[in-house]
Amino acid sequence: MVGELERSLVSNDVDVVLDQSNNLTRNYDLDGQCHRTEALLRPPRTQRPVHKQRLSSASPCSALGDSVVLDVSDRLEDILVGETLKRPFGTEHIVELQKHGRPEKQSQNLRFGAENDRPQKSVPNATSDQRSCLSLEVVSGPSCGLHCSVPSTSTAGLPFTLGRVPPSNLLLKDLEVSGKHARINWNSNKLRWELVDMGSLNGTLLNSCPINHYDSGSRQWGNPVELASGDTITVGTTSNIYVHISSQNDHLVPFGVGMTSDPMSLRRGGKKFPMEDVCYYHWPLPGIDQFGVFGICDGHGGVEAAKSASKILPEMVATILSDSVKRERVVSQHDGSDVLRDAFSQTEARMNNYYEGCTATLFLVWADADGNLFAQCANVGDSACFMNVDGKQIKMTEDHKISSYSERQRMEGTGEPLKDGERRLCGLNLARMLGDKFVKQQDSRFSSEPYISQVVRINKASGAFALLASDGLWDVISFKKAIQLVVQTRERYSTDKGNLAEKIADVLLNEARTLRTRDNTSLIFLDFDTTSTVPPCKVLP
């Protein structure tokens, strides 16, 4: 398999080979967030002299969805399907970077290395903080519109790979892009982002200057080159990627946030379970200061569906709320039901997981103009959430196991009720989930329609808190027991100036560990009685 991914995508052979292993589907695989919002700030910056070249006549941003359109002069017999299309270096191909209304960039002095003539910035542009966030937006080419971000503090999302096939973090549906084309990493010593060509067949350009190894046929890696906000990365002929770098300093959140997870282990032999949970938060959503999301996805059959959902779902919420009319409607009517329902529907449509699925619990929090906080939750599956406000317990999710009364009622309404003694559908004990496209085709009783809770207005004096967790916690701890642990921990650390929410989350996780839960356990605890200083986004594992 590795050989298949690494081999060049173009051949001089005249035979046509159909390689169905070439995966051109979009798979959001990054550790932070994947946003399609137009909220990125794109400040003007100086740039190196650009030797412009003209794009091919193929429209890079056609409305063809996931189709790949090629405009090549070679005869079909000359292209080996599944191989990278070799760019004709012998002719002068000029790449004209599309600005899409961005400010015109000024030229910047360059210093070229004597060995390989690679561009080096004369003035370091490293951030002064260890925390930085890299955002990439594909502005032209077959994957135009794709937008992903990754923080410098991410351990699972770095190094960040650009390529044509999984497990690349940014999947580019461009046949001139190699399977593993280029890589971006955070240099913690020099405090900067660096781009390196991974020995791609067609090379990599940064602001129209090649950064690949001088001998392109050797497939040797190039040298790392510093990235700066406003740069344009070109891979292939038409795929241009705009770079935005922002500071990711910890900032004040109007409530405490604690998030933790553990795959847990079997007590006999101590073997770790494969981790199939993903938990995350984004506060605030990019460009939407008064909204944030907190979520948990518990995968089954693998972790890929949970990874996809945890990236696409907040992206869809951000996209919907980028519409000022819809955003103001949520604030004025104190109701985010339509946003949550549409986000789940669009996420399900974008996911391409046929044999894996996941639960999804999404907790939406927003503030009005007066600073009042509101919360609403949507879910499919059995990752539960509840709130405690003024000592009153409020269940924010619904259990979608086959055995639950609500699901049996729903399936009866479809005209296909469960048979006596039937406890599973197609071997699954869940009736609602994201993904699992294959079993949904086999049995129409499966659903991805989310349950949506009531809206809860949060009073700062109410001592309110919320707890989201995968079933690894709820298998051994009841809502009542969880409330007791929260109250006890609050009293124990009442004078502690640290993040109390983090301590409470750790206490709950340790309790599940002590009670020997036999499943992955992930949880998010929100304490509306305190404030906290945290990064704007985080993903576990």
Coordinates of C-alpha atoms in Angstrom, one line a residue:
M1 CA 0.0 0.0 0.0
V2 CA 2.8 2.4 0.8
G3 CA 4.4 1.7 -2.5
E4 CA 1.1 2.6 -4.2
L5 CA 0.9 5.9 -2.4
E6 CA 4.4 6.9 -3.1
R7 CA 4.8 6.0 -6.7
S8 CA 4.6 8.8 -9.2
L9 CA 1.3 9.7 -10.7
V10 CA 2.5 10.0 -14.3
S11 CA 3.9 7.4 -16.6
N12 CA 5.5 7.4 -20.0
D13 CA 3.7 4.1 -20.6
V14 CA 1.0 4.2 -23.2
D15 CA -1.2 1.6 -21.6
V16 CA -4.2 2.7 -19.7
V17 CA -4.6 1.1 -16.3
L18 CA -7.7 1.6 -14.2
D19 CA -6.6 2.0 -10.6
Q20 CA -9.6 2.1 -8.4
S21 CA -7.5 2.5 -5.3
N22 CA -7.0 6.2 -6.1
N23 CA -9.1 7.8 -3.4
L24 CA -10.3 11.2 -4.5
T25 CA -12.9 11.8 -1.8
R26 CA -12.7 14.6 0.6
N27 CA -11.6 13.5 4.1
Y28 CA -11.2 16.2 6.7
D29 CA -8.3 14.8 8.7
L30 CA -6.8 17.4 10.9
D31 CA -6.5 18.1 14.5
G32 CA -8.2 21.3 15.0
Q33 CA -10.8 22.5 12.7
C34 CA -11.9 22.6 9.1
H35 CA -13.7 25.8 8.3
R36 CA -15.4 26.9 5.1
T37 CA -16.4 30.3 6.5
E38 CA -15.2 33.4 4.8
A39 CA -14.3 34.9 8.1
L40 CA -10.5 34.6 7.8
L41 CA -8.7 37.9 8.0
R42 CA -6.4 38.2 5.2
P43 CA -4.1 41.1 5.9
P44 CA -1.9 42.4 3.1
R45 CA 1.7 41.6 3.4
T46 CA 4.8 42.1 1.3
Q47 CA 5.8 39.3 -1.0
R48 CA 8.7 38.2 -3.1
P49 CA 8.9 39.1 -6.7
V50 CA 6.5 37.0 -8.6
H51 CA 7.3 35.5 -11.9
K52 CA 3.8 35.1 -13.2
Q53 CA 2.6 32.3 -15.3
R54 CA -0.8 31.7 -16.8
L55 CA -3.1 29.0 -15.5
S56 CA -4.4 26.3 -17.7
S57 CA -7.8 26.8 -19.3
A58 CA -9.5 24.4 -17.0
S59 CA -11.7 26.3 -14.6
P60 CA -10.3 25.8 -11.1
C61 CA -13.5 26.6 -9.3
S62 CA -16.2 25.0 -11.4
A63 CA -19.5 24.0 -9.8
L64 CA -18.9 20.4 -10.4
G65 CA -18.8 19.3 -6.7
D66 CA -16.4 16.4 -6.3
S67 CA -15.7 16.0 -10.0
V68 CA -12.2 16.4 -11.4
V69 CA -11.9 18.2 -14.7
L70 CA -8.8 17.8 -16.7
D71 CA -7.8 20.0 -19.7
V72 CA -4.7 18.4 -21.1
S73 CA -3.4 18.3 -24.6
D74 CA -2.1 14.7 -24.4
R75 CA -4.1 11.9 -25.9
L76 CA -5.9 9.7 -23.4
E77 CA -3.7 6.8 -24.3
D78 CA -0.7 8.7 -22.9
I79 CA -2.2 9.0 -19.4
L80 CA -1.8 6.2 -17.0
V81 CA -5.0 6.5 -14.8
G82 CA -4.1 6.7 -11.1
E83 CA -0.7 8.2 -11.8
T84 CA 0.3 11.8 -11.3
L85 CA 0.0 13.9 -14.4
K86 CA 3.6 15.1 -15.2
R87 CA 3.8 18.8 -15.9
P88 CA 5.5 19.7 -19.2
F89 CA 8.5 21.6 -17.8
G90 CA 9.9 22.1 -21.2
T91 CA 7.4 24.8 -22.1
E92 CA 6.9 28.1 -20.4
H93 CA 3.8 27.6 -18.2
I94 CA 3.0 30.7 -16.4
V95 CA 1.0 30.5 -13.2
E96 CA -1.1 33.6 -12.5
L97 CA -2.1 33.5 -8.8
Q98 CA -5.7 34.4 -8.4
K99 CA -6.1 37.2 -5.8
H100 CA -9.9 36.8 -5.3
G101 CA -10.2 40.4 -4.3
R102 CA -7.3 40.3 -1.8
P103 CA -5.1 43.4 -1.4
E104 CA -2.3 43.6 -4.0
K105 CA 1.0 42.4 -2.4
Q106 CA 4.1 44.4 -2.6
S107 CA 7.4 42.9 -3.5
Q108 CA 9.8 41.7 -0.9
N109 CA 13.6 41.2 -1.0
L110 CA 14.8 37.6 -1.2
R111 CA 18.0 36.0 -0.2
F112 CA 18.7 32.8 -2.2
G113 CA 20.9 30.0 -0.9
A114 CA 23.9 29.3 -2.9
E115 CA 23.4 25.6 -3.0
N116 CA 19.9 25.1 -4.2
D117 CA 18.7 28.7 -5.0
R118 CA 15.9 28.4 -2.5
P119 CA 14.2 31.5 -1.3
Q120 CA 14.9 32.6 2.3
K121 CA 13.2 35.6 3.9
S122 CA 15.7 38.3 4.7
V123 CA 13.7 39.3 7.9
P124 CA 12.5 36.5 10.2
N125 CA 8.7 36.5 10.5
A126 CA 8.4 34.1 13.4
T127 CA 5.7 34.8 16.0
S128 CA 6.8 35.9 19.4
D129 CA 4.6 33.3 21.1
Q130 CA 4.7 29.5 21.2
R131 CA 1.1 29.5 20.2
S132 CA 0.2 30.1 16.6
C133 CA -2.6 29.0 14.3
L134 CA -2.1 28.1 10.6
S135 CA -5.0 28.4 8.2
L136 CA -4.9 27.2 4.6
E137 CA -7.5 28.0 2.0
V138 CA -7.5 26.4 -1.5
V139 CA -8.2 29.4 -3.8
S140 CA -8.0 27.6 -7.1
G141 CA -7.9 24.1 -8.6
P142 CA -10.2 21.1 -8.3
S143 CA -10.5 21.4 -4.5
C144 CA -11.1 25.2 -4.6
G145 CA -12.9 26.3 -1.4
L146 CA -11.4 23.8 0.9
H147 CA -10.2 25.5 4.1
C148 CA -8.5 23.9 7.1
S149 CA -6.7 25.1 10.2
V150 CA -4.3 23.6 12.7
P151 CA -2.8 25.1 15.9
S152 CA 1.0 25.0 16.6
T153 CA 0.2 23.2 19.9
S154 CA -1.4 20.2 18.2
T155 CA 0.3 16.9 18.7
A156 CA -2.0 14.7 16.5
G157 CA -2.3 17.2 13.7
L158 CA 1.4 17.9 13.1
P159 CA 3.3 17.6 10.9
F160 CA 0.5 18.6 8.4
T161 CA 0.6 16.9 5.0
L162 CA -0.6 18.2 1.7
G163 CA -1.3 15.4 -0.9
R164 CA -3.7 13.6 -3.2
V165 CA -4.5 10.6 -1.1
P166 CA -5.1 9.7 2.6
P167 CA -3.6 10.0 5.2
S168 CA -2.8 13.5 3.9
N169 CA -4.3 16.2 6.2
L170 CA -5.3 18.4 3.3
L171 CA -6.7 16.2 0.5
L172 CA -6.3 17.8 -3.0
K173 CA -8.3 16.3 -5.8
D174 CA -5.7 17.2 -8.4
L175 CA -4.0 14.6 -10.5
E176 CA -0.9 16.7 -10.8
V177 CA -0.4 16.5 -7.0
S178 CA 1.6 13.6 -5.6
G179 CA 0.2 11.2 -3.0
K180 CA 2.3 12.9 -0.4
H181 CA 3.3 16.2 -1.9
A182 CA 4.4 18.7 0.8
R183 CA 4.5 19.0 4.5
I184 CA 4.1 21.9 6.9
N185 CA 5.4 21.8 10.5
W186 CA 5.8 24.1 13.4
N187 CA 9.5 24.8 14.3
S188 CA 9.4 25.3 18.1
N189 CA 13.0 26.4 18.2
K190 CA 12.7 29.1 15.6
L191 CA 9.0 29.8 16.4
R192 CA 7.8 29.6 12.9
W193 CA 5.9 27.5 10.4
E194 CA 8.0 25.7 7.7
L195 CA 7.0 24.2 4.4
V196 CA 9.0 21.4 2.8
D197 CA 8.5 19.6 -0.5
M198 CA 8.4 15.8 0.0
G199 CA 10.1 14.9 -3.2
S200 CA 7.0 15.5 -5.3
L201 CA 7.0 14.7 -9.0
N202 CA 5.8 18.2 -10.1
G203 CA 7.5 20.3 -7.4
T204 CA 6.1 22.9 -5.0
L205 CA 6.1 26.7 -5.5
L206 CA 6.0 29.3 -2.7
N207 CA 5.0 32.7 -4.2
S208 CA 5.9 31.3 -7.6
C209 CA 9.4 30.4 -6.5
P210 CA 10.3 26.6 -6.5
I211 CA 11.3 25.2 -3.1
N212 CA 11.6 21.5 -4.2
H213 CA 15.0 19.8 -4.6
Y214 CA 16.8 21.1 -7.7
D215 CA 16.8 17.6 -9.2
S216 CA 13.1 17.0 -9.4
G217 CA 13.5 13.5 -10.8
S218 CA 15.4 12.3 -7.8
R219 CA 12.3 12.4 -5.5
Q220 CA 14.5 13.9 -2.8
W221 CA 13.0 16.2 -0.2
G222 CA 13.7 19.9 -0.4
N223 CA 14.8 22.2 2.4
P224 CA 12.3 23.7 4.9
V225 CA 11.3 27.2 4.0
E226 CA 9.6 29.6 6.4
L227 CA 5.9 30.4 5.8
A228 CA 4.3 33.8 6.5
S229 CA 0.8 35.1 6.5
G230 CA -0.2 36.0 2.9
D231 CA 2.0 33.5 1.2
T232 CA 0.6 31.4 -1.7
I233 CA 1.6 27.7 -2.1
T234 CA 1.3 26.2 -5.5
V235 CA 1.1 22.4 -6.0
G236 CA 0.5 21.0 -9.4
T237 CA -0.4 23.7 -12.0
T238 CA -3.8 25.0 -10.8
S239 CA -4.0 24.3 -7.0
N240 CA -3.1 27.5 -5.2
I241 CA -3.3 27.6 -1.4
Y242 CA -3.5 30.8 0.5
V243 CA -1.7 30.9 3.9
H244 CA -3.0 32.8 6.9
I245 CA -1.1 32.7 10.2
S246 CA -2.6 34.1 13.4
S247 CA -1.6 34.3 17.1
Q248 CA -3.3 31.6 19.2
N249 CA -2.8 33.2 22.6
D250 CA -4.9 31.9 25.4
H251 CA -7.8 34.2 26.0
L252 CA -10.6 34.7 28.5
V253 CA -13.7 32.6 28.1
P254 CA -16.8 33.6 30.1
F255 CA -17.0 30.2 31.7
G256 CA -14.7 27.4 32.8
V257 CA -13.8 24.7 30.3
G258 CA -12.4 21.3 31.2
M259 CA -11.8 18.5 28.6
T260 CA -10.2 15.2 29.0
S261 CA -10.2 11.6 27.6
D262 CA -8.8 8.2 28.1
P263 CA -9.0 5.0 26.0
M264 CA -9.1 3.0 29.3
S265 CA -7.8 -0.5 29.5
L266 CA -8.9 -4.0 30.1
R267 CA -8.0 -4.9 33.7
R268 CA -7.0 -8.4 32.7
G269 CA -3.7 -7.9 30.9
G270 CA -4.0 -4.1 30.8
K271 CA -4.4 -4.0 27.1
K272 CA -5.5 -0.6 25.9
F273 CA -8.7 -0.2 23.9
P274 CA -8.3 1.4 20.5
M275 CA -9.3 5.1 21.0
E276 CA -12.5 5.8 18.9
D277 CA -13.7 8.9 20.8
V278 CA -13.0 12.4 19.6
C279 CA -13.9 15.5 21.7
Y280 CA -13.4 19.1 20.7
Y281 CA -14.4 22.7 21.3
H282 CA -14.2 26.0 19.4
W283 CA -14.7 29.1 21.4
P284 CA -15.3 31.4 19.7
L285 CA -16.1 30.0 16.2
P286 CA -13.8 31.7 13.7
G287 CA -15.2 35.1 12.9
I288 CA -18.3 34.7 15.0
D289 CA -17.3 36.0 18.4
Q290 CA -20.4 35.4 20.3
F291 CA -20.9 31.7 19.4
G292 CA -19.0 28.5 20.3
V293 CA -19.4 24.7 20.0
F294 CA -18.4 21.8 22.2
G295 CA -18.8 18.3 21.0
I296 CA -18.1 14.6 21.4
C297 CA -18.1 11.9 18.7
D298 CA -17.9 8.2 19.7
G299 CA -16.9 6.0 16.8
H300 CA -17.8 2.4 16.1
G301 CA -16.0 0.2 13.6
G302 CA -13.1 2.6 13.8
V303 CA -12.3 6.2 14.5
E304 CA -12.4 7.7 11.0
A305 CA -16.1 8.6 11.1
A306 CA -15.7 10.3 14.5
K307 CA -12.7 12.3 13.1
S308 CA -14.7 13.3 10.1
A309 CA -17.8 14.4 12.1
S310 CA -15.7 16.3 14.6
K311 CA -14.2 18.4 11.9
I312 CA -17.2 18.8 9.5
L313 CA -19.9 19.5 12.1
P314 CA -18.3 22.6 13.6
E315 CA -17.4 23.7 10.1
M316 CA -21.1 23.5 9.1
V317 CA -22.2 25.4 12.1
A318 CA -19.7 28.2 11.4
T319 CA -20.8 28.3 7.7
I320 CA -24.4 28.6 8.6
L321 CA -23.8 31.3 11.3
S322 CA -21.6 33.3 8.9
D323 CA -25.0 34.4 7.4
S324 CA -25.8 37.5 9.5
V325 CA -29.5 37.0 9.0
K326 CA -29.5 33.5 10.4
R327 CA -27.1 34.5 13.2
E328 CA -29.3 37.4 14.3
R329 CA -32.4 35.2 14.2
V330 CA -30.8 32.8 16.7
V331 CA -29.9 35.7 19.0
S332 CA -33.3 37.5 18.7
Q333 CA -35.4 34.4 19.0
H334 CA -33.2 32.6 21.5
D335 CA -33.3 29.4 19.4
G336 CA -30.6 27.6 17.4
S337 CA -32.7 24.6 16.4
D338 CA -32.6 25.3 12.7
V339 CA -28.8 25.9 12.8
L340 CA -28.2 22.6 14.6
R341 CA -30.6 20.6 12.4
D342 CA -29.1 21.9 9.2
A343 CA -25.5 21.4 10.5
F344 CA -26.2 17.7 11.2
S345 CA -27.9 17.2 7.8
Q346 CA -25.0 18.8 5.9
T347 CA -22.5 16.9 7.9
E348 CA -24.2 13.6 7.1
A349 CA -24.3 14.5 3.4
R350 CA -20.6 15.3 3.4
M351 CA -19.4 12.3 5.3
N352 CA -18.2 9.4 3.2
N353 CA -18.0 6.7 5.8
Y354 CA -19.8 3.5 4.6
Y355 CA -18.6 1.0 7.1
E356 CA -17.9 3.2 10.1
G357 CA -20.2 5.4 12.1
C358 CA -20.3 7.6 15.2
T359 CA -22.4 9.2 17.8
A360 CA -22.4 13.0 17.7
T361 CA -23.3 15.4 20.6
L362 CA -23.0 19.1 19.8
F363 CA -23.5 21.7 22.5
L364 CA -24.0 25.2 21.2
V365 CA -23.4 28.2 23.4
W366 CA -24.0 31.9 22.5
A367 CA -24.2 35.3 24.0
D368 CA -26.6 38.1 23.3
A369 CA -25.7 41.8 23.1
D370 CA -26.1 42.1 26.9
G371 CA -23.7 39.3 27.6
N372 CA -26.4 36.8 28.6
L373 CA -25.5 33.2 27.8
F374 CA -27.7 30.6 26.2
A375 CA -27.2 26.9 25.5
Q376 CA -28.8 24.3 23.3
C377 CA -27.8 20.7 22.4
A378 CA -28.3 18.3 19.5
N379 CA -27.4 14.7 19.3
V380 CA -27.5 11.3 17.6
G381 CA -26.5 8.2 19.5
D382 CA -25.8 7.7 23.2
S383 CA -23.2 10.3 24.1
A384 CA -25.2 12.1 26.7
C385 CA -25.2 15.7 28.0
F386 CA -27.0 17.2 30.9
M387 CA -27.0 20.6 32.6
N388 CA -27.5 21.6 36.3
V389 CA -29.1 25.0 36.8
D390 CA -30.1 26.3 40.2
G391 CA -29.8 22.7 41.4
K392 CA -32.3 21.5 38.8
Q393 CA -31.1 18.7 36.4
I394 CA -31.9 19.3 32.7
K395 CA -31.3 16.5 30.3
M396 CA -30.0 17.9 27.0
T397 CA -29.8 14.7 24.9
E398 CA -31.9 11.7 24.0
D399 CA -30.7 8.0 24.0
H400 CA -30.9 6.5 20.6
K401 CA -30.2 2.9 21.4
I402 CA -32.4 0.4 19.8
S403 CA -33.8 -0.6 23.2
S404 CA -34.9 3.0 24.1
Y405 CA -38.6 3.7 24.2
S406 CA -38.4 6.8 22.0
E407 CA -36.6 5.0 19.2
R408 CA -39.1 2.1 19.3
Q409 CA -41.9 4.7 19.0
R410 CA -40.1 6.4 16.1
M411 CA -39.6 3.1 14.2
E412 CA -43.2 2.2 14.7
G413 CA -44.1 5.5 13.1
T414 CA -42.2 4.5 9.9
G415 CA -44.4 1.4 9.5
E416 CA -41.5 -0.9 10.3
P417 CA -41.6 -1.6 14.0
L418 CA -39.1 -3.8 15.8
K419 CA -39.9 -7.4 16.1
D420 CA -40.3 -9.0 19.5
G421 CA -36.9 -9.6 21.0
E422 CA -35.1 -7.6 18.4
R423 CA -32.3 -5.7 20.1
R424 CA -30.0 -4.8 17.2
L425 CA -30.3 -3.6 13.6
C426 CA -27.6 -5.0 11.2
G427 CA -25.6 -5.9 14.3
L428 CA -25.7 -2.3 15.8
N429 CA -27.4 -1.3 19.0
L430 CA -27.8 2.3 17.8
A431 CA -30.6 3.5 15.6
R432 CA -29.3 7.0 15.0
M433 CA -25.8 7.9 14.0
L434 CA -23.6 9.8 11.5
G435 CA -21.9 7.7 8.8
D436 CA -22.6 4.0 8.4
K437 CA -23.9 4.6 4.9
F438 CA -23.9 0.9 4.0
V439 CA -26.3 -0.2 6.8
K440 CA -28.5 2.8 6.2
Q441 CA -28.9 1.6 2.6
Q442 CA -29.9 -1.8 3.9
D443 CA -32.4 -0.7 6.6
S444 CA -34.5 2.5 6.3
R445 CA -35.1 2.5 10.1
F446 CA -31.6 4.0 10.7
S447 CA -31.6 7.8 10.9
S448 CA -29.2 10.7 11.3
E449 CA -31.9 13.2 12.3
P450 CA -30.8 14.7 15.6
Y451 CA -32.7 15.2 18.8
I452 CA -32.6 18.9 19.7
S453 CA -33.0 20.1 23.2
Q454 CA -34.7 23.1 24.7
V455 CA -32.8 26.3 25.0
V456 CA -31.4 27.0 28.5
R457 CA -30.7 30.6 29.6
I458 CA -27.7 30.6 31.9
N459 CA -27.8 32.9 34.9
K460 CA -24.3 33.5 36.4
A461 CA -25.7 33.3 39.9
S462 CA -27.3 29.9 39.3
G463 CA -24.1 27.9 39.8
A464 CA -24.9 26.3 36.4
F465 CA -22.7 23.7 34.7
A466 CA -22.9 21.3 31.8
L467 CA -21.4 17.9 31.3
L468 CA -21.0 16.1 28.0
A469 CA -19.5 12.6 27.9
S470 CA -19.3 9.4 25.8
D471 CA -20.9 6.3 27.2
G472 CA -17.7 5.1 28.8
L473 CA -18.5 7.6 31.6
W474 CA -22.3 6.9 31.7
D475 CA -21.8 3.1 31.9
V476 CA -20.4 3.5 35.4
I477 CA -21.6 7.0 36.7
S478 CA -25.1 8.2 36.8
F479 CA -26.2 11.9 36.4
K480 CA -26.8 12.0 40.1
K481 CA -23.4 10.7 41.0
A482 CA -21.8 13.1 38.6
I483 CA -23.5 16.0 40.2
Q484 CA -22.3 14.9 43.7
L485 CA -18.7 14.7 42.4
V486 CA -19.0 18.2 40.9
V487 CA -20.3 19.7 44.1
Q488 CA -17.6 18.0 46.2
T489 CA -14.8 19.1 43.9
R490 CA -16.1 22.7 43.8
E491 CA -16.0 22.8 47.6
R492 CA -12.6 21.2 47.8
Y493 CA -11.0 23.7 45.4
S494 CA -13.1 26.7 46.2
T495 CA -10.0 28.9 47.0
D496 CA -7.9 27.6 44.1
K497 CA -7.3 30.2 41.4
G498 CA -6.6 27.6 38.7
N499 CA -9.0 26.3 36.1
L500 CA -11.5 24.6 38.3
A501 CA -13.3 23.1 35.3
E502 CA -10.2 21.1 34.4
K503 CA -9.9 19.7 37.9
I504 CA -13.6 18.6 37.9
A505 CA -13.1 16.9 34.5
D506 CA -10.1 15.0 35.8
V507 CA -12.0 13.9 38.9
L508 CA -14.8 12.6 36.8
L509 CA -12.5 10.7 34.5
N510 CA -10.5 9.2 37.5
E511 CA -13.8 8.1 39.0
A512 CA -14.7 6.2 35.8
R513 CA -11.2 4.7 35.8
T514 CA -11.6 3.6 39.4
L515 CA -15.0 2.0 38.6
R516 CA -13.3 0.1 35.8
T517 CA -15.3 1.3 32.8
R518 CA -14.8 -0.9 29.9
D519 CA -15.0 1.7 27.1
N520 CA -13.3 4.8 25.8
T521 CA -14.2 7.7 28.0
S522 CA -14.2 11.4 26.9
L523 CA -15.9 14.3 28.6
I524 CA -16.2 18.0 28.5
F525 CA -17.2 20.0 31.6
L526 CA -18.4 23.6 31.4
D527 CA -18.6 25.6 34.6
F528 CA -20.7 28.7 34.1
D529 CA -20.0 29.9 37.6
T530 CA -16.3 30.7 36.8
T531 CA -14.2 32.0 33.9
S532 CA -11.1 30.4 32.3
T533 CA -8.2 31.3 30.1
V534 CA -7.9 28.6 27.4
P535 CA -6.8 28.3 23.7
P536 CA -9.7 29.1 21.3
C537 CA -9.8 25.5 20.0
K538 CA -8.8 22.1 21.2
V539 CA -9.3 18.5 20.0
L540 CA -8.7 15.2 21.8
P541 CA -7.2 12.7 21.1

